[in-house]
């Protein structure tokens, strides 16, 4: 019979092996961000590529995986990458925006490390500084279900990512100068699909010699098609000739499955559809992304790619699939209202999505946020939210909070438009940890604006034309509003969202329309847990210092060192090993005493 000592030793070894090697997986990427000369619309220009690719690589991970991305900035200006829709639970240090991170200087590298905790769905990443998104640097993010959580539809035969973007042949530096000088962006020179120009469906609108996207499929098979509008200011309508789009997910929420012939995808939004290849393939089929709510002069700004069956009998031909009600925002709003949350489906966790009864939670804070078109403030063109144009301080907000530096920002963002002249300021919302906030976006601009909140998914409970009032709450969807991170607000209209502030950190709330964002339509929500516990991750050891903390920054080699694994992962295994040795030493002492 085995002694108690030997049994204990066996159990201890097994526990160590389980703890040390059965944690959430790590996946590492090494990315070099650099310029590359391409001609997506037939004109040579510099685009921002990642590892020489435009668009960049797809980040394909699974719920709860730890992601390590070592980024080398090979541009001629500072860089940050942000992970649009990734919630960074307890870890806003990895968010990649100016409120939380110092920029990565040209020639430097910096390693992002975050966990895609309790999330599934379709998202994307992009550079968040200096209008760089207008030059590229973006790519798709796929967060898959864990094997133990089934998806609410049959396993597709393939997965296709489509990145749509309005595109200008002007450089991003010239575009930002135009915006600074109050010059409207004007009509895009085209719409890119996966970084490529339009198929020549019309000889008068599309010049010859332009490369276009061909998506190859097999007849009878069903594909999950993830579509992202990664552009800078244009709402786009997406459709595939003769094919239905069965909507199944948007920005991390499984939806009630409904067929659409087309879908309006506004700036910063992401959708995934199931598309079955059920046609006879007498020809190829058009894939179209066309601007919404515009006049005929925008016709050249239409993106067209090709869906090619393996048994296709010939090239696509004829007119593009017509979009009815092209200029009707009521049609688009009703389409948006029709998107519902699948409250019976599981997602990142075993419990159904709808087990979170948002309508039963008491609202703790209400903010009615009003935007306005660009206006001159102190002689410069600026955009505002509630009369305040946000200006990022030289010291990121999160660092100022960490080092208790006073005067960098104020927690006084007004909950409605104040009767005072517009101003430039660094004003934040003081969010109540575990509070429940109602935000109403009121759009006083002439174009569709989309609003995004980092760190969270919010419930889009209502939208309508006109001015929001207290009585508007009677129209809210209190049962199956979809939870997402980006919502559209139509001109002369409002959109209401509810968000549970359960994720401690410093979180960016912004318009995704790049021209409005660049001129000041953003703010931050500080969500601090008043109790001292492990609610937030500590500041990363590789944090870059700038502004008032520049003196703390150590020299960094400009030579790029490829990562060989996560420092956190390696350090945690060393600590576990040391603990194991200490337990062994204690065990041997016990066994010696027993003998």
CSV table of C-alpha atoms in Angstrom, one decimal, residues 151-577:
chain,number,residue,atom,x,y,z
A,151,UNK,CA,-22.5,28.1,-33.0
A,152,UNK,CA,-26.2,28.5,-33.7
A,153,UNK,CA,-25.9,27.4,-37.3
A,154,UNK,CA,-24.3,24.6,-39.3
A,155,UNK,CA,-20.6,24.6,-39.8
A,156,UNK,CA,-19.9,26.6,-43.0
A,157,UNK,CA,-17.8,25.2,-45.7
A,158,UNK,CA,-15.4,28.2,-45.7
A,159,UNK,CA,-14.8,31.6,-44.1
A,160,UNK,CA,-14.3,34.7,-46.2
A,161,UNK,CA,-13.3,38.2,-44.9
A,162,UNK,CA,-14.2,41.3,-47.0
A,163,UNK,CA,-12.8,44.7,-46.1
A,164,UNK,CA,-14.6,47.7,-47.7
A,165,UNK,CA,-13.1,51.2,-47.7
A,166,UNK,CA,-13.8,54.4,-49.5
A,167,UNK,CA,-10.5,55.4,-51.0
A,168,UNK,CA,-8.7,58.6,-52.1
A,169,UNK,CA,-5.6,58.8,-54.3
A,170,UNK,CA,-4.4,61.7,-52.1
A,171,UNK,CA,-2.0,60.7,-49.4
A,172,UNK,CA,-3.3,60.5,-45.8
A,173,UNK,CA,-1.0,63.4,-44.9
A,174,UNK,CA,-2.7,65.7,-47.6
A,175,UNK,CA,-6.1,64.5,-46.5
A,176,UNK,CA,-5.5,65.5,-42.9
A,177,UNK,CA,-4.3,68.9,-44.0
A,178,UNK,CA,-7.5,69.4,-46.0
A,179,UNK,CA,-9.5,68.5,-42.9
A,180,UNK,CA,-7.5,70.8,-40.7
A,181,UNK,CA,-8.2,73.6,-43.2
A,182,UNK,CA,-11.9,73.0,-43.3
A,183,UNK,CA,-11.9,71.4,-46.8
A,184,UNK,CA,-14.5,68.7,-47.3
A,185,UNK,CA,-13.1,65.3,-48.2
A,186,UNK,CA,-15.4,65.2,-51.3
A,187,UNK,CA,-16.2,62.2,-53.4
A,188,UNK,CA,-13.9,59.3,-52.9
A,189,UNK,CA,-11.9,58.2,-56.0
A,190,UNK,CA,-13.2,54.7,-55.5
A,191,UNK,CA,-14.2,52.0,-53.1
A,192,UNK,CA,-11.7,49.2,-52.5
A,193,UNK,CA,-12.6,45.6,-51.7
A,194,UNK,CA,-9.8,43.9,-49.9
A,195,UNK,CA,-7.4,46.6,-51.1
A,196,UNK,CA,-8.2,46.2,-54.8
A,197,UNK,CA,-10.1,48.5,-57.2
A,198,UNK,CA,-13.3,47.8,-59.1
A,199,UNK,CA,-14.0,45.3,-61.8
A,200,UNK,CA,-14.6,47.1,-65.1
A,201,UNK,CA,-18.3,46.8,-65.1
A,202,UNK,CA,-18.6,50.1,-67.0
A,203,UNK,CA,-16.0,51.3,-69.4
A,204,UNK,CA,-16.8,55.0,-68.8
A,205,UNK,CA,-16.6,54.8,-65.0
A,206,UNK,CA,-13.8,52.3,-64.4
A,207,UNK,CA,-10.4,52.7,-66.2
A,208,UNK,CA,-8.7,49.7,-67.7
A,209,UNK,CA,-5.8,48.0,-66.1
A,210,UNK,CA,-7.1,48.0,-62.5
A,211,UNK,CA,-6.7,44.8,-60.4
A,212,UNK,CA,-9.9,43.6,-58.7
A,213,UNK,CA,-10.8,40.9,-56.2
A,214,UNK,CA,-12.0,37.5,-57.3
A,215,UNK,CA,-13.6,35.3,-54.7
A,216,UNK,CA,-13.5,31.6,-55.7
A,217,UNK,CA,-16.3,29.4,-54.4
A,218,UNK,CA,-17.7,25.9,-55.0
A,219,UNK,CA,-21.3,25.3,-56.1
A,220,UNK,CA,-23.7,24.2,-53.4
A,221,UNK,CA,-21.5,25.1,-50.5
A,222,UNK,CA,-22.2,27.7,-47.8
A,223,UNK,CA,-19.6,30.3,-46.7
A,224,UNK,CA,-19.5,32.6,-43.7
A,225,UNK,CA,-18.8,36.0,-45.2
A,226,UNK,CA,-17.5,38.6,-42.7
A,227,UNK,CA,-17.9,42.2,-44.1
A,228,UNK,CA,-16.2,45.2,-42.5
A,229,UNK,CA,-16.5,48.9,-43.5
A,230,UNK,CA,-13.0,50.0,-42.6
A,231,UNK,CA,-13.3,53.3,-44.6
A,232,UNK,CA,-13.0,56.8,-43.4
A,233,UNK,CA,-16.4,58.5,-44.0
A,234,UNK,CA,-18.8,56.8,-46.4
A,235,UNK,CA,-21.7,54.5,-45.6
A,236,UNK,CA,-21.7,51.6,-48.0
A,237,UNK,CA,-24.4,49.2,-49.2
A,238,UNK,CA,-23.1,45.6,-49.7
A,239,UNK,CA,-24.8,43.1,-51.9
A,240,UNK,CA,-24.1,40.0,-54.0
A,241,UNK,CA,-25.9,39.6,-57.3
A,242,UNK,CA,-28.6,36.9,-57.1
A,243,UNK,CA,-27.6,35.7,-53.7
A,244,UNK,CA,-29.2,36.1,-50.3
A,245,UNK,CA,-27.3,37.3,-47.2
A,246,UNK,CA,-28.4,35.4,-44.1
A,247,UNK,CA,-27.3,37.6,-41.2
A,248,UNK,CA,-25.9,35.6,-38.3
A,249,UNK,CA,-23.6,37.8,-36.3
A,250,UNK,CA,-22.6,41.4,-35.9
A,251,UNK,CA,-19.6,42.6,-33.8
A,252,UNK,CA,-19.7,39.7,-31.3
A,253,UNK,CA,-23.4,39.0,-31.0
A,254,UNK,CA,-25.3,36.3,-32.7
A,255,UNK,CA,-28.4,37.7,-34.4
A,256,UNK,CA,-31.9,36.3,-35.2
A,257,UNK,CA,-31.2,34.8,-38.6
A,258,UNK,CA,-32.8,36.8,-41.3
A,259,UNK,CA,-32.3,37.0,-45.1
A,260,UNK,CA,-31.4,40.3,-46.7
A,261,UNK,CA,-30.8,41.1,-50.3
A,262,UNK,CA,-28.4,43.9,-49.3
A,263,UNK,CA,-27.1,45.5,-46.1
A,264,UNK,CA,-26.1,49.1,-45.3
A,265,UNK,CA,-22.7,48.9,-43.5
A,266,UNK,CA,-21.7,52.2,-42.0
A,267,UNK,CA,-18.2,53.3,-41.1
A,268,UNK,CA,-16.6,51.0,-38.6
A,269,UNK,CA,-19.3,48.4,-38.6
A,270,UNK,CA,-18.9,44.6,-39.1
A,271,UNK,CA,-21.4,41.9,-40.1
A,272,UNK,CA,-21.2,38.2,-40.9
A,273,UNK,CA,-23.5,36.4,-43.2
A,274,UNK,CA,-24.0,32.9,-44.4
A,275,UNK,CA,-24.1,32.9,-48.2
A,276,UNK,CA,-25.1,29.7,-50.1
A,277,UNK,CA,-23.8,29.2,-53.6
A,278,UNK,CA,-27.2,28.1,-55.0
A,279,UNK,CA,-27.1,29.6,-58.5
A,280,UNK,CA,-26.6,27.8,-61.8
A,281,UNK,CA,-23.3,29.6,-62.5
A,282,UNK,CA,-24.2,30.6,-66.0
A,283,UNK,CA,-21.9,33.5,-65.4
A,284,UNK,CA,-19.8,35.0,-62.6
A,285,UNK,CA,-21.7,37.3,-60.1
A,286,UNK,CA,-21.0,40.8,-59.0
A,287,UNK,CA,-20.1,41.7,-55.4
A,288,UNK,CA,-21.0,45.4,-55.0
A,289,UNK,CA,-20.2,48.1,-52.4
A,290,UNK,CA,-21.8,51.4,-53.3
A,291,UNK,CA,-22.1,54.7,-51.3
A,292,UNK,CA,-25.4,55.5,-49.7
A,293,UNK,CA,-27.4,58.7,-49.5
A,294,UNK,CA,-25.5,60.4,-52.4
A,295,UNK,CA,-26.3,61.7,-55.8
A,296,UNK,CA,-25.4,60.3,-59.3
A,297,UNK,CA,-22.0,62.1,-59.3
A,298,UNK,CA,-20.8,59.5,-56.8
A,299,UNK,CA,-21.3,56.7,-59.4
A,300,UNK,CA,-17.5,56.2,-60.0
A,301,UNK,CA,-17.1,55.6,-56.3
A,302,UNK,CA,-18.6,52.1,-56.5
A,303,UNK,CA,-16.6,49.0,-55.6
A,304,UNK,CA,-17.2,45.8,-57.6
A,305,UNK,CA,-15.5,42.4,-57.2
A,306,UNK,CA,-16.3,39.0,-58.6
A,307,UNK,CA,-17.8,35.9,-57.1
A,308,UNK,CA,-16.5,33.0,-59.3
A,309,UNK,CA,-18.0,29.6,-59.1
A,310,UNK,CA,-15.6,26.8,-60.1
A,311,UNK,CA,-18.1,25.7,-62.8
A,312,UNK,CA,-18.9,29.3,-64.0
A,313,UNK,CA,-19.8,29.5,-67.7
A,314,UNK,CA,-18.4,33.0,-68.3
A,315,UNK,CA,-17.7,36.5,-66.9
A,316,UNK,CA,-20.2,38.7,-65.1
A,317,UNK,CA,-22.0,41.1,-67.4
A,318,UNK,CA,-24.9,43.5,-67.5
A,319,UNK,CA,-25.9,46.2,-65.0
A,320,UNK,CA,-25.1,46.0,-61.4
A,321,UNK,CA,-27.8,44.6,-59.1
A,322,UNK,CA,-30.0,47.6,-58.5
A,323,UNK,CA,-30.3,49.1,-55.0
A,324,UNK,CA,-33.9,50.3,-54.4
A,325,UNK,CA,-34.5,53.3,-52.1
A,326,UNK,CA,-30.9,54.4,-52.5
A,327,UNK,CA,-31.5,57.8,-51.1
A,328,UNK,CA,-34.1,56.8,-48.5
A,329,UNK,CA,-32.7,56.9,-44.9
A,330,UNK,CA,-36.0,55.6,-43.6
A,331,UNK,CA,-35.4,52.3,-45.5
A,332,UNK,CA,-31.9,52.1,-43.9
A,333,UNK,CA,-33.2,52.9,-40.4
A,334,UNK,CA,-35.9,50.3,-40.6
A,335,UNK,CA,-33.3,47.8,-41.8
A,336,UNK,CA,-31.2,48.6,-38.8
A,337,UNK,CA,-34.2,48.2,-36.5
A,338,UNK,CA,-34.8,44.8,-37.9
A,339,UNK,CA,-31.6,43.4,-36.6
A,340,UNK,CA,-32.3,41.5,-33.4
A,341,UNK,CA,-30.3,39.6,-30.8
A,342,UNK,CA,-30.6,35.8,-30.8
A,343,UNK,CA,-31.5,35.5,-27.1
A,344,UNK,CA,-31.5,31.7,-27.2
A,345,UNK,CA,-27.9,31.3,-28.6
A,346,UNK,CA,-24.8,30.8,-26.5
A,347,UNK,CA,-21.7,32.8,-27.5
A,348,UNK,CA,-18.5,33.1,-25.4
A,349,UNK,CA,-20.1,31.4,-22.4
A,350,UNK,CA,-22.5,28.5,-22.0
A,351,UNK,CA,-25.4,30.6,-20.9
A,352,UNK,CA,-27.7,32.1,-23.6
A,353,UNK,CA,-27.0,35.7,-24.7
A,354,UNK,CA,-30.4,36.8,-23.6
A,355,UNK,CA,-29.9,35.6,-20.0
A,356,UNK,CA,-28.7,39.2,-19.4
A,357,UNK,CA,-31.9,41.1,-18.8
A,358,UNK,CA,-30.8,44.6,-19.6
A,359,UNK,CA,-34.3,46.0,-19.3
A,360,UNK,CA,-34.4,45.0,-15.6
A,361,UNK,CA,-31.3,47.1,-14.6
A,362,UNK,CA,-31.7,50.5,-13.1
A,363,UNK,CA,-30.0,53.2,-15.2
A,364,UNK,CA,-27.5,55.2,-13.1
A,365,UNK,CA,-26.3,57.9,-15.6
A,366,UNK,CA,-27.8,59.5,-18.6
A,367,UNK,CA,-25.8,61.4,-21.3
A,368,UNK,CA,-27.4,63.1,-24.3
A,369,UNK,CA,-24.5,63.7,-26.6
A,370,UNK,CA,-25.0,66.2,-29.4
A,371,UNK,CA,-22.6,66.5,-32.3
A,372,UNK,CA,-22.2,69.4,-34.7
A,373,UNK,CA,-20.5,69.9,-38.1
A,374,UNK,CA,-17.0,71.5,-38.1
A,375,UNK,CA,-16.8,75.0,-36.9
A,376,UNK,CA,-14.0,77.5,-36.1
A,377,UNK,CA,-12.9,77.5,-32.5
A,378,UNK,CA,-10.0,79.8,-31.7
A,379,UNK,CA,-9.3,80.1,-35.4
A,380,UNK,CA,-9.1,76.4,-36.1
A,381,UNK,CA,-11.6,74.0,-37.6
A,382,UNK,CA,-12.9,71.7,-34.9
A,383,UNK,CA,-15.8,69.3,-34.3
A,384,UNK,CA,-17.5,69.0,-30.9
A,385,UNK,CA,-19.6,66.7,-28.7
A,386,UNK,CA,-21.8,68.7,-26.3
A,387,UNK,CA,-19.8,71.8,-27.3
A,388,UNK,CA,-16.4,70.3,-26.3
A,389,UNK,CA,-13.7,69.4,-28.9
A,390,UNK,CA,-11.4,66.9,-27.3
A,391,UNK,CA,-7.7,67.6,-27.5
A,392,UNK,CA,-5.4,64.7,-26.5
A,393,UNK,CA,-2.8,65.7,-23.9
A,394,UNK,CA,0.9,65.0,-24.4
A,395,UNK,CA,0.7,62.6,-21.4
A,396,UNK,CA,-1.9,59.7,-22.0
A,397,UNK,CA,-4.8,59.8,-19.6
A,398,UNK,CA,-4.1,56.3,-18.3
A,399,UNK,CA,-0.5,57.2,-17.5
A,400,UNK,CA,-1.5,60.4,-15.8
A,401,UNK,CA,-4.0,58.4,-13.7
A,402,UNK,CA,-1.3,55.8,-12.9
A,403,UNK,CA,1.2,58.4,-11.7
A,404,UNK,CA,-1.4,60.6,-10.1
A,405,UNK,CA,-0.5,63.6,-12.2
A,406,UNK,CA,-2.9,66.5,-11.7
A,407,UNK,CA,-4.2,68.9,-14.4
A,408,UNK,CA,-3.9,66.5,-17.4
A,409,UNK,CA,-7.7,66.0,-17.6
A,410,UNK,CA,-11.0,66.8,-15.9
A,411,UNK,CA,-13.8,64.5,-15.0
A,412,UNK,CA,-16.5,67.1,-16.0
A,413,UNK,CA,-17.9,66.1,-19.3
A,414,UNK,CA,-21.5,67.5,-19.3
A,415,UNK,CA,-24.4,65.2,-19.6
A,416,UNK,CA,-26.1,67.5,-22.2
A,417,UNK,CA,-25.2,70.5,-24.4
A,418,UNK,CA,-24.5,73.5,-22.2
A,419,UNK,CA,-25.5,77.1,-22.9
A,420,UNK,CA,-22.0,78.3,-23.6
A,421,UNK,CA,-19.6,78.8,-26.6
A,422,UNK,CA,-17.9,75.7,-27.9
A,423,UNK,CA,-14.4,75.1,-26.6
A,424,UNK,CA,-11.3,72.8,-26.8
A,425,UNK,CA,-10.8,70.8,-23.7
A,426,UNK,CA,-9.8,67.4,-22.2
A,427,UNK,CA,-13.0,66.5,-20.5
A,428,UNK,CA,-13.9,62.9,-19.4
A,429,UNK,CA,-17.0,61.1,-18.2
A,430,UNK,CA,-16.6,59.8,-14.7
A,431,UNK,CA,-18.2,56.4,-15.2
A,432,UNK,CA,-19.7,54.5,-12.2
A,433,UNK,CA,-18.1,51.1,-11.9
A,434,UNK,CA,-20.8,48.5,-12.4
A,435,UNK,CA,-23.2,51.3,-13.2
A,436,UNK,CA,-25.6,51.2,-16.1
A,437,UNK,CA,-25.3,54.1,-18.5
A,438,UNK,CA,-27.8,55.4,-21.0
A,439,UNK,CA,-26.2,57.3,-23.9
A,440,UNK,CA,-28.3,59.1,-26.5
A,441,UNK,CA,-26.4,60.3,-29.6
A,442,UNK,CA,-28.1,63.2,-31.3
A,443,UNK,CA,-26.8,63.9,-34.8
A,444,UNK,CA,-26.9,67.5,-35.9
A,445,UNK,CA,-24.6,66.9,-38.9
A,446,UNK,CA,-25.7,66.4,-42.5
A,447,UNK,CA,-24.2,62.9,-42.9
A,448,UNK,CA,-24.5,59.6,-41.1
A,449,UNK,CA,-22.2,59.4,-38.1
A,450,UNK,CA,-21.2,56.1,-36.4
A,451,UNK,CA,-20.2,56.0,-32.8
A,452,UNK,CA,-17.9,53.4,-31.2
A,453,UNK,CA,-17.0,52.6,-27.6
A,454,UNK,CA,-13.9,50.7,-26.8
A,455,UNK,CA,-14.0,48.1,-24.0
A,456,UNK,CA,-17.7,47.3,-24.3
A,457,UNK,CA,-20.6,46.1,-26.3
A,458,UNK,CA,-23.7,48.3,-25.8
A,459,UNK,CA,-27.4,47.5,-26.4
A,460,UNK,CA,-28.8,49.5,-29.3
A,461,UNK,CA,-32.3,50.0,-27.9
A,462,UNK,CA,-33.7,52.7,-30.1
A,463,UNK,CA,-33.3,55.1,-33.0
A,464,UNK,CA,-35.6,57.6,-34.7
A,465,UNK,CA,-35.7,60.8,-36.6
A,466,UNK,CA,-36.2,64.1,-34.8
A,467,UNK,CA,-35.1,65.2,-31.4
A,468,UNK,CA,-34.9,62.7,-28.5
A,469,UNK,CA,-37.1,63.4,-25.5
A,470,UNK,CA,-37.9,61.6,-22.3
A,471,UNK,CA,-41.0,60.1,-24.0
A,472,UNK,CA,-38.7,58.5,-26.6
A,473,UNK,CA,-38.0,55.7,-24.1
A,474,UNK,CA,-41.4,54.3,-24.7
A,475,UNK,CA,-40.2,53.2,-28.2
A,476,UNK,CA,-37.1,51.3,-26.9
A,477,UNK,CA,-36.7,47.6,-27.6
A,478,UNK,CA,-36.4,46.2,-24.1
A,479,UNK,CA,-36.1,42.5,-25.0
A,480,UNK,CA,-33.8,41.6,-27.9
A,481,UNK,CA,-31.8,44.7,-28.9
A,482,UNK,CA,-28.6,43.7,-30.5
A,483,UNK,CA,-25.4,44.2,-28.5
A,484,UNK,CA,-22.5,45.7,-30.5
A,485,UNK,CA,-19.7,48.2,-30.3
A,486,UNK,CA,-20.5,50.5,-33.2
A,487,UNK,CA,-23.9,52.1,-34.1
A,488,UNK,CA,-25.1,54.5,-36.8
A,489,UNK,CA,-26.8,57.8,-36.1
A,490,UNK,CA,-28.7,59.2,-39.1
A,491,UNK,CA,-28.6,63.0,-39.8
A,492,UNK,CA,-31.4,64.8,-38.0
A,493,UNK,CA,-31.9,61.7,-35.8
A,494,UNK,CA,-31.0,60.0,-32.6
A,495,UNK,CA,-29.8,56.6,-31.4
A,496,UNK,CA,-30.0,55.4,-27.8
A,497,UNK,CA,-27.7,52.7,-26.3
A,498,UNK,CA,-27.4,51.1,-22.9
A,499,UNK,CA,-24.0,49.9,-21.5
A,500,UNK,CA,-23.1,48.1,-18.4
A,501,UNK,CA,-19.9,49.6,-17.0
A,502,UNK,CA,-18.4,46.3,-15.7
A,503,UNK,CA,-15.0,46.7,-17.4
A,504,UNK,CA,-12.6,48.9,-15.4
A,505,UNK,CA,-10.2,51.1,-17.4
A,506,UNK,CA,-10.0,54.2,-19.5
A,507,UNK,CA,-12.1,53.8,-22.6
A,508,UNK,CA,-12.4,55.7,-25.8
A,509,UNK,CA,-15.8,56.8,-27.0
A,510,UNK,CA,-15.6,58.3,-30.5
A,511,UNK,CA,-17.1,58.8,-33.9
A,512,UNK,CA,-15.7,56.4,-36.4
A,513,UNK,CA,-16.0,58.9,-39.2
A,514,UNK,CA,-12.3,59.8,-39.5
A,515,UNK,CA,-12.7,63.5,-40.5
A,516,UNK,CA,-15.0,64.1,-37.5
A,517,UNK,CA,-12.8,62.1,-35.1
A,518,UNK,CA,-9.6,63.8,-36.2
A,519,UNK,CA,-11.1,67.3,-35.4
A,520,UNK,CA,-12.2,66.4,-31.9
A,521,UNK,CA,-15.3,64.3,-31.8
A,522,UNK,CA,-14.2,61.9,-29.1
A,523,UNK,CA,-14.0,61.6,-25.3
A,524,UNK,CA,-13.0,59.0,-22.7
A,525,UNK,CA,-15.0,57.3,-20.0
A,526,UNK,CA,-13.0,56.6,-16.9
A,527,UNK,CA,-14.3,53.5,-15.1
A,528,UNK,CA,-12.5,52.9,-11.8
A,529,UNK,CA,-13.3,50.3,-9.1
A,530,UNK,CA,-13.3,52.2,-5.8
A,531,UNK,CA,-12.2,49.0,-4.0
A,532,UNK,CA,-8.6,47.9,-4.1
A,533,UNK,CA,-8.5,44.6,-5.8
A,534,UNK,CA,-7.5,42.9,-9.0
A,535,UNK,CA,-10.1,44.5,-11.2
A,536,UNK,CA,-7.5,46.0,-13.5
A,537,UNK,CA,-4.3,44.6,-14.9
A,538,UNK,CA,-1.2,46.5,-13.9
A,539,UNK,CA,0.7,48.7,-16.2
A,540,UNK,CA,2.8,46.7,-18.7
A,541,UNK,CA,6.5,46.6,-18.1
A,542,UNK,CA,7.2,47.6,-21.7
A,543,UNK,CA,5.0,50.8,-21.5
A,544,UNK,CA,6.4,53.7,-23.5
A,545,UNK,CA,6.6,57.1,-21.6
A,546,UNK,CA,5.9,60.5,-23.2
A,547,UNK,CA,4.7,63.9,-22.3
A,548,UNK,CA,5.3,64.8,-18.6
A,549,UNK,CA,6.8,61.3,-18.1
A,550,UNK,CA,9.3,61.4,-21.0
A,551,UNK,CA,12.2,61.3,-18.6
A,552,UNK,CA,11.3,57.8,-17.5
A,553,UNK,CA,11.7,56.4,-21.0
A,554,UNK,CA,14.8,54.3,-21.5
A,555,UNK,CA,16.6,54.0,-24.8
A,556,UNK,CA,15.2,51.3,-27.1
A,557,UNK,CA,17.2,49.6,-29.7
A,558,UNK,CA,16.0,50.5,-33.2
A,559,UNK,CA,16.9,47.0,-34.3
A,560,UNK,CA,13.8,44.9,-34.5
A,561,UNK,CA,14.0,41.7,-32.4
A,562,UNK,CA,11.4,39.1,-33.3
A,563,UNK,CA,9.5,37.8,-30.4
A,564,UNK,CA,10.1,34.2,-29.3
A,565,UNK,CA,7.1,34.0,-27.1
A,566,UNK,CA,5.2,36.1,-24.5
A,567,UNK,CA,7.3,37.5,-21.7
A,568,UNK,CA,4.3,37.1,-19.4
A,569,UNK,CA,3.9,33.5,-20.5
A,570,UNK,CA,7.5,32.7,-19.9
A,571,UNK,CA,7.6,34.5,-16.5
A,572,UNK,CA,4.5,32.8,-15.3
A,573,UNK,CA,6.0,29.4,-16.1
A,574,UNK,CA,9.2,30.3,-14.2
A,575,UNK,CA,7.1,31.4,-11.2
A,576,UNK,CA,5.1,28.1,-11.3
A,577,UNK,CA,8.4,26.1,-11.5
